[in-house]
Coordinates of C-alpha atoms in Angstrom, one line a residue:
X42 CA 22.6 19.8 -10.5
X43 CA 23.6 17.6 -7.3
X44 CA 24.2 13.9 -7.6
X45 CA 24.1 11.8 -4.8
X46 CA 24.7 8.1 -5.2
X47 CA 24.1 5.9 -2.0
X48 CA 23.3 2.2 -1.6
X49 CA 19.5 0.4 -1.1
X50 CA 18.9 -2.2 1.8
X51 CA 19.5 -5.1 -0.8
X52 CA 22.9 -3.8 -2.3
X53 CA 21.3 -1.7 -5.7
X54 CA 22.1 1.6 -6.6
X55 CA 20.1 4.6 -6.1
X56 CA 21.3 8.3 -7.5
X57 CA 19.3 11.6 -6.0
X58 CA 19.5 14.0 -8.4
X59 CA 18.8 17.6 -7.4
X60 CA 18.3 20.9 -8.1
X61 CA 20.4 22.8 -5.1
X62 CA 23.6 22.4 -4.6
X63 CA 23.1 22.4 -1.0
X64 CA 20.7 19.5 -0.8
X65 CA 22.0 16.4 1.5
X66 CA 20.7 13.3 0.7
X67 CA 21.8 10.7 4.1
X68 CA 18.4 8.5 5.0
X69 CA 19.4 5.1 5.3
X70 CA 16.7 2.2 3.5
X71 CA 15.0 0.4 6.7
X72 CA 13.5 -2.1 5.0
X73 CA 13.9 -5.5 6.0
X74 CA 15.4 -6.6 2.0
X75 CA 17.3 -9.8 0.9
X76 CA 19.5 -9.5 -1.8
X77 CA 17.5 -9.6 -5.3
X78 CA 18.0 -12.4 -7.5
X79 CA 17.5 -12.0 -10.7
X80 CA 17.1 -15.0 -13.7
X81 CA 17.7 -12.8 -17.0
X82 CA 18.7 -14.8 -19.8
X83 CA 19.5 -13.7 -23.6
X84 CA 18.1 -16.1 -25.8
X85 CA 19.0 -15.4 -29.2
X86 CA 16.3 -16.4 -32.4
X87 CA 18.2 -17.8 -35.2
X88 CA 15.5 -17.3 -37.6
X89 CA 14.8 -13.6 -37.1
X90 CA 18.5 -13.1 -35.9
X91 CA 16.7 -10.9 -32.8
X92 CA 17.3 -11.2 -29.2
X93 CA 15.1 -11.8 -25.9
X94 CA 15.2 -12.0 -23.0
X95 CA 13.7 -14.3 -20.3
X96 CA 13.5 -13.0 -17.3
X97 CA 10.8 -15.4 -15.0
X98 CA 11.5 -13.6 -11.7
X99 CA 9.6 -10.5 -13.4
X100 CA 6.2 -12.6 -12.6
X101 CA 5.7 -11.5 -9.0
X102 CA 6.8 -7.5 -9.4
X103 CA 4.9 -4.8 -7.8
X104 CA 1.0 -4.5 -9.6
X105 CA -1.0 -1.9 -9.3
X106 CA -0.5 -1.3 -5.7
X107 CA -3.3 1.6 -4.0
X108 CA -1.4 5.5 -3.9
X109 CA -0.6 4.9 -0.1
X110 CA 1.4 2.0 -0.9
X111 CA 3.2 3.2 -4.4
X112 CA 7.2 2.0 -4.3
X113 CA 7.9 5.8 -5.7
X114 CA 6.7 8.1 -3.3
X115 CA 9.1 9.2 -0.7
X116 CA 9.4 7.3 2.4
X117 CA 7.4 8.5 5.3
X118 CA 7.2 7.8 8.9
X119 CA 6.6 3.7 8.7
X120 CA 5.7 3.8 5.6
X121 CA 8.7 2.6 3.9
X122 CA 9.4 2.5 -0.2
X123 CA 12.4 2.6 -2.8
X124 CA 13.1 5.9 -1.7
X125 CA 14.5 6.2 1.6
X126 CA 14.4 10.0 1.6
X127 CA 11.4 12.1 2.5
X128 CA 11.1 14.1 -0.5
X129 CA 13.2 14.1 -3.8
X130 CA 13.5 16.0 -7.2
X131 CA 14.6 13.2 -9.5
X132 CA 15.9 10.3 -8.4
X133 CA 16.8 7.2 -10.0
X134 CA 17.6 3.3 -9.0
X135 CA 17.8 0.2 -10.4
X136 CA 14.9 -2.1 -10.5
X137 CA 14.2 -4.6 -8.1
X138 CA 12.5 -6.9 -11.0
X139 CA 15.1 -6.3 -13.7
X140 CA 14.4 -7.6 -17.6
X141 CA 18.2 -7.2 -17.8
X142 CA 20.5 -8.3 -15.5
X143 CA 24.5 -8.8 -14.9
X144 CA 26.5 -10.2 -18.3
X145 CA 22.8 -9.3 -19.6
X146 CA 22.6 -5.6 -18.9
X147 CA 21.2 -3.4 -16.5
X148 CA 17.5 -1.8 -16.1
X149 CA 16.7 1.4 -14.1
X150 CA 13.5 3.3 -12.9
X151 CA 13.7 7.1 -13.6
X152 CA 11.3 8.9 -11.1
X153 CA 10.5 12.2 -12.6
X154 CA 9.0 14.1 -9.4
X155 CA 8.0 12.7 -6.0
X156 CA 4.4 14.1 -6.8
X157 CA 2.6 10.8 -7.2
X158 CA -0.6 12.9 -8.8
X159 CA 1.6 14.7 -11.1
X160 CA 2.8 13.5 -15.0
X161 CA 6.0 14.6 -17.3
X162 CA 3.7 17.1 -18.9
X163 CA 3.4 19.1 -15.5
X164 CA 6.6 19.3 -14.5
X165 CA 7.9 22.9 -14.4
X166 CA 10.6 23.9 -17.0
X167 CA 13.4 23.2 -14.5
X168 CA 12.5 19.9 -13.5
X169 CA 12.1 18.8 -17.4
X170 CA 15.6 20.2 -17.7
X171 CA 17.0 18.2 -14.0
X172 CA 15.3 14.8 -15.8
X173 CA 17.1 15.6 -19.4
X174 CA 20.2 15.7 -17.5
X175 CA 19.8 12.8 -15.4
X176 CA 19.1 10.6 -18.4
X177 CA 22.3 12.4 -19.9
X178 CA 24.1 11.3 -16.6
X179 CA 23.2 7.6 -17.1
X180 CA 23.4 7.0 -20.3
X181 CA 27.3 7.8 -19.8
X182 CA 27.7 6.4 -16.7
X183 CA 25.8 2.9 -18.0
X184 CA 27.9 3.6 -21.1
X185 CA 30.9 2.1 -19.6
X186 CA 29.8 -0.7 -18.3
X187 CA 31.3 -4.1 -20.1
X188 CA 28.0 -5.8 -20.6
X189 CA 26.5 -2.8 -22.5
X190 CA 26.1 -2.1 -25.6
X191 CA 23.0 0.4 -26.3
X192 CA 21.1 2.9 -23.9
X193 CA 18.0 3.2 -23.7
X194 CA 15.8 5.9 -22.0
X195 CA 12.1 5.9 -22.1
X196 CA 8.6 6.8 -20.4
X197 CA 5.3 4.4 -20.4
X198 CA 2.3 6.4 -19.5
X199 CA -1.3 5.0 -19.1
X200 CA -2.9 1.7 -17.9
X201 CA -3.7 1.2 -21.6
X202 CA 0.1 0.7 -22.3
X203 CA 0.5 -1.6 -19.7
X204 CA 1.7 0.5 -16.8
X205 CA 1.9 -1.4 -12.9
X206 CA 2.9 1.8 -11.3
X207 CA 1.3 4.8 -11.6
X208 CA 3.6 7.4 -10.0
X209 CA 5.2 9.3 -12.9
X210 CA 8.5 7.8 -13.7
X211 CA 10.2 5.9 -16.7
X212 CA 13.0 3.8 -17.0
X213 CA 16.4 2.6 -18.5
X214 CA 17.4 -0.2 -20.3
X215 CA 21.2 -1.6 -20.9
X216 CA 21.3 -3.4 -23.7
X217 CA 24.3 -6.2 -24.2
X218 CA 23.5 -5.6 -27.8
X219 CA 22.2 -3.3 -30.8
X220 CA 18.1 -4.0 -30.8
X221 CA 16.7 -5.0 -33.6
X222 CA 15.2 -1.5 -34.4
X223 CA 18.4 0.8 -33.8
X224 CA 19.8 -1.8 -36.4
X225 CA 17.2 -1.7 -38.7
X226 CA 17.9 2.3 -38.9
X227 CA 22.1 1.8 -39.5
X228 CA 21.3 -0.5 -42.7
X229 CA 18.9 2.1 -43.9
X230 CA 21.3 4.6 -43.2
X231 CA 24.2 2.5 -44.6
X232 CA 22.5 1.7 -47.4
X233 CA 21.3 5.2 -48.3
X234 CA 25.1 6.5 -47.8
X235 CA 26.4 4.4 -50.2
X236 CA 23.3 5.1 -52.9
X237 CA 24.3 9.1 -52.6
X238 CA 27.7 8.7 -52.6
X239 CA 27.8 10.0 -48.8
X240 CA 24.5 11.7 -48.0
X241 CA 23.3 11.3 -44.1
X242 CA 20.1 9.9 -44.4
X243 CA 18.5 11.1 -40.8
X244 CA 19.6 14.6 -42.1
X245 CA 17.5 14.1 -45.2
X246 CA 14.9 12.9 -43.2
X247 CA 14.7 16.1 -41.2
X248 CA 15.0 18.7 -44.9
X249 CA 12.4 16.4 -46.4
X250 CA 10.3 16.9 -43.1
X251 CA 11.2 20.3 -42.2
X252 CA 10.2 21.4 -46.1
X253 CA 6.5 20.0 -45.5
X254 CA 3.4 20.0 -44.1
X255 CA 3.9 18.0 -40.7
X256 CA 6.1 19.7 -38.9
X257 CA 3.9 20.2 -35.7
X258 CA 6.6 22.1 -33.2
X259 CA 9.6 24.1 -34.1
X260 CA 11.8 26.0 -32.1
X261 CA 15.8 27.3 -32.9
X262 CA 17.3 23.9 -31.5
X263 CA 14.8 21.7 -32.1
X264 CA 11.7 19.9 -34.4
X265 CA 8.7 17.5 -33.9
X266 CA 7.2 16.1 -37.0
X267 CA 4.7 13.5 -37.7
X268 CA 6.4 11.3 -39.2
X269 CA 5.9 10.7 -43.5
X270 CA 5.4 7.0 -43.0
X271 CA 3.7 6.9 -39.1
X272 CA 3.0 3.7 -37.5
X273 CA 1.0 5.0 -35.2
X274 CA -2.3 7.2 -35.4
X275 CA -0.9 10.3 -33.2
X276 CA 3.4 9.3 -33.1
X277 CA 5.6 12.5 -33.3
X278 CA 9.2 12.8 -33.9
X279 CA 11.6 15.0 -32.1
X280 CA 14.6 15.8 -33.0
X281 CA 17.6 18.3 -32.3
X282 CA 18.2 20.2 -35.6
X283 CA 22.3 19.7 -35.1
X284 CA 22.6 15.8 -35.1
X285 CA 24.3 13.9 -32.9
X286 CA 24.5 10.7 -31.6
X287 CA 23.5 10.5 -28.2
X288 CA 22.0 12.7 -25.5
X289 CA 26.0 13.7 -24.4
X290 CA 26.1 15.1 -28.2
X291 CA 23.6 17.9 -27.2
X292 CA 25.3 21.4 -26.8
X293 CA 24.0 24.2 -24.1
X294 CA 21.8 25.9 -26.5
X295 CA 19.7 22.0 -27.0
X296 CA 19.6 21.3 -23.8
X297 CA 18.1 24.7 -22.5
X298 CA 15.2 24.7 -25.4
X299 CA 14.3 21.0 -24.5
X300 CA 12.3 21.3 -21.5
X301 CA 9.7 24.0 -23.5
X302 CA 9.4 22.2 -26.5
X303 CA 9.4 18.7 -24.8
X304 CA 6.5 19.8 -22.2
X305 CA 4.7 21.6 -24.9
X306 CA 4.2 18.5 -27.1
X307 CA 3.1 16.3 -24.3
X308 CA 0.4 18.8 -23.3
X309 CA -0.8 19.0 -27.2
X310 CA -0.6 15.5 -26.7
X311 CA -3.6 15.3 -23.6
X312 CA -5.6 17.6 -26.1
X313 CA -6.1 15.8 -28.8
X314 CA -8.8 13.9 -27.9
X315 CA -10.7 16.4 -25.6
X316 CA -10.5 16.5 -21.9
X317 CA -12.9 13.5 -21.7
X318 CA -10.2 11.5 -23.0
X319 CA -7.1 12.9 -20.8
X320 CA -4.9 11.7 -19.8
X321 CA -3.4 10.0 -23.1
X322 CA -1.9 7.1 -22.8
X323 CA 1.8 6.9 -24.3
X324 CA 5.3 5.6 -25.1
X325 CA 8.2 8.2 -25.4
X326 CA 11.8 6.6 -26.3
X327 CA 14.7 7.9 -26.8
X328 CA 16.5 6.8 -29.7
X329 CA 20.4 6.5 -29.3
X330 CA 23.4 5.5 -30.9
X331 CA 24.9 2.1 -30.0
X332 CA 27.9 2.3 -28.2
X333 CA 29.7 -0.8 -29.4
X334 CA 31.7 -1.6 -32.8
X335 CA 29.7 -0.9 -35.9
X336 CA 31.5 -3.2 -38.4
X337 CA 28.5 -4.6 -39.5
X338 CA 26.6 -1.8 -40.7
X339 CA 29.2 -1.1 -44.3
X340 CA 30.7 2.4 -43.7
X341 CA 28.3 4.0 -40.8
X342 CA 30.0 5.0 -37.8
X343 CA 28.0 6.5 -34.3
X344 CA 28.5 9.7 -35.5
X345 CA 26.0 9.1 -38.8
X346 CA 23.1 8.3 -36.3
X347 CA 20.9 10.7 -35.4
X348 CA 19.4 10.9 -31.7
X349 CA 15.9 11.8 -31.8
X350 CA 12.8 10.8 -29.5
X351 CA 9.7 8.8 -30.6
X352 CA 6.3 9.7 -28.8
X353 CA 2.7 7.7 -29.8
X354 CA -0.5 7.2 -28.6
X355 CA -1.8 3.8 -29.5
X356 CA -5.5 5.4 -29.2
X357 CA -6.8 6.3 -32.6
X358 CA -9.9 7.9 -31.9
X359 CA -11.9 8.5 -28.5
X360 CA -12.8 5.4 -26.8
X361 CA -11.1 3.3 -29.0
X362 CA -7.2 1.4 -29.1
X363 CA -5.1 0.7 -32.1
X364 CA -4.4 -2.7 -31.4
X365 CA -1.3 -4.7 -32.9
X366 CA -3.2 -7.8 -33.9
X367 CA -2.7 -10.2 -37.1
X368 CA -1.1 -7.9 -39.9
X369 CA 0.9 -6.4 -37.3
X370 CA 2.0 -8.6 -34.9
X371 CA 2.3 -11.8 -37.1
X372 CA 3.9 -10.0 -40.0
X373 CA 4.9 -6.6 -38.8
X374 CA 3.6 -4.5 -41.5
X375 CA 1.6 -1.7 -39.7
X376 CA -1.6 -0.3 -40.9
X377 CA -2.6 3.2 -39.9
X378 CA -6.0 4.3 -39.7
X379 CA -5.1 8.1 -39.3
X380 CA -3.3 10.2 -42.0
X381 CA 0.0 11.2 -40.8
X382 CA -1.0 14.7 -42.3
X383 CA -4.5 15.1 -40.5
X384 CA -2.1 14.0 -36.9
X385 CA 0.1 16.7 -38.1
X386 CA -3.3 19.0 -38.2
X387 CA -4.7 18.3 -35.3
X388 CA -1.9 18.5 -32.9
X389 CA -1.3 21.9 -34.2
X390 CA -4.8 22.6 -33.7
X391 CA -4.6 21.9 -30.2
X392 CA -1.5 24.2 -29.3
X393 CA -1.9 25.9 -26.1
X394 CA -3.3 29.5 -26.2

């Protein structure tokens, strides 16, 4: 892999991120671009104890634009975009219409190929392995930034999720704090340690799972499961079978099985409804350890988390959305309309021949 790190016309960061060595990466950004300014705000809840932010400038960002005027194709001739370059393997910047910003973090697009027809689930072994190490990349480089506290990596796919852009891509969030969800899993795990006397609880997660009847995907290094207790109708867990904390935890042997495992479960994941129904819409997030102190959590350290990646659908059946409405989004308690078992079925049924 090649990194190249150079400067956009407004003063933000953009990283190339190739597969040959000899690749040179020199265009210059042409467009006309004031500095960005950015209003991102932490407020914090004192009732729920969580954190949001308000970011207002986020109102007048890029929406649906037509394919000959997409931000994340490469630049060509006078047609000018984020990318100054005509072509790229991954690239990634940061985001002209950050949710986080300055003493309040940092957000980044991930372009995953400059094939604006393309998805994740195409991309050949070695470009699945060039994005796995660019996330890698920045979640150490964004690591040591003061204002940060917790990476994280993830992909929104679909018009159904809410996507504006529909070039393949994902992004980066800095957090300047643990999110609510990350925290939710340390008590649990705290909690659990100090009921066994020591036991890990992710690692019990993965015995209990790998002993039963939803493991969909397998491999030497790694495991996707539905998971006992899904929130979702079709949400898969995928985890490396040696924990670690974060995505610089992973050892050679990980890192190589990835891509084929990774790619296999997003194509089993456009099958399950029937090609009628393709592509699925979904949300893939990496889970990470925080990076800051832990002091709050009674005993767990980073090293206790477990990285792992999250992937859902929020369509349940053909033609029809799981939507988060009163029970869900008023109280939080989920209600799942497909057995985590029967997911676990059908996605097996639907493995490639």
């Amino acid at each position: 892999m090649k990194k190249t790190s150079t400067r956009l016309a407004d003063g933000r960061e953009l990283i190339y991120y190739d597969l040959r060595d000899d690749s040179v990466r020199n265009a210059t950004d042409r467009r006309p671009l004031d500095r960005t300014v950015t209003t991102s705000e932490i407020r914090r809840d004192p009732l729920l104890g969580d954190s949001v932010a308000i970011a207002s400038h986020r109102q007048g960002r890029t929406y649906h634009p037509p394919a000959d005027e997409c931000p994340l194709c490469p630049s060509a001739g006078d047609r000018l975009s984020e990318i100054p370059d005509s072509s790229y393997d991954v690239v990634v910047f940061e985001n002209r219409f950050p949710s986080l910003a300055g003493d309040s973090g940092r957000c980044e697009v991930v372009c995953f190929t400059s094939d604006h027809n393309a998805s994740f689930g195409e991309l050949t072994e070695e470009q699945a392995g060039l994005v796995l190490e660019a996330w890698t990349d920045r979640t150490s480089e964004l690591s040591h930034l003061p204002s940060v506290e917790q990476v994280f990596c993830f992909e929104n796919r679909g018009a159904e999720i809410g996507v504006t852009l529909q070039h393949p891509h994902g992004q980066i969030y800095a957090y300047p704090f643990t999110t609510p969800r990350t925290a939710l899993m340390l008590r649990s795990a705290a909690t659990h340690k100090e009921m066994t006397g020591g036991e890990n609880l992710f690692d019990a997660v993965l015995e209990r799972e790998l002993a039963g009847e939803r493991v969909v995907l397998e491999g030497e290094h790694w495991v996707a499961f539905v998971p006992y207790a899904a929130h979702w109708p079709y949400e898969v867990h995928l985890y490396p079978k040696r924990r670690v904390p974060d995505l610089l935890g992973l050892d050679e042997g990980a890192r190589t099985e990835f891509p084929k495992i990774y790619l296999e479960l997003l194509r089993r994941f456009d099958r399950i409804f029937g090609e009628s129904e393709s592509p699925t819409p979904y949300i893939a997030a990496w889970h990470q350890a925080p990076f800051g102190a832990l002091e709050e959590f009674d005993g767990v350290v980073r090293e206790d988390f477990a990285l792992h990646l999250e992937l859902f659908t929020i369509r349940r059946t053909s033609g029809k959305l799981k939507f988060l409405a009163g029970s869900e989004s008023g109280m939080n308690v989920f209600i799942n309309d497909v057995p985590p078992e029967r997911a676990a079925e059908r996605l097996r049924e639907v493995a490639s021949s």
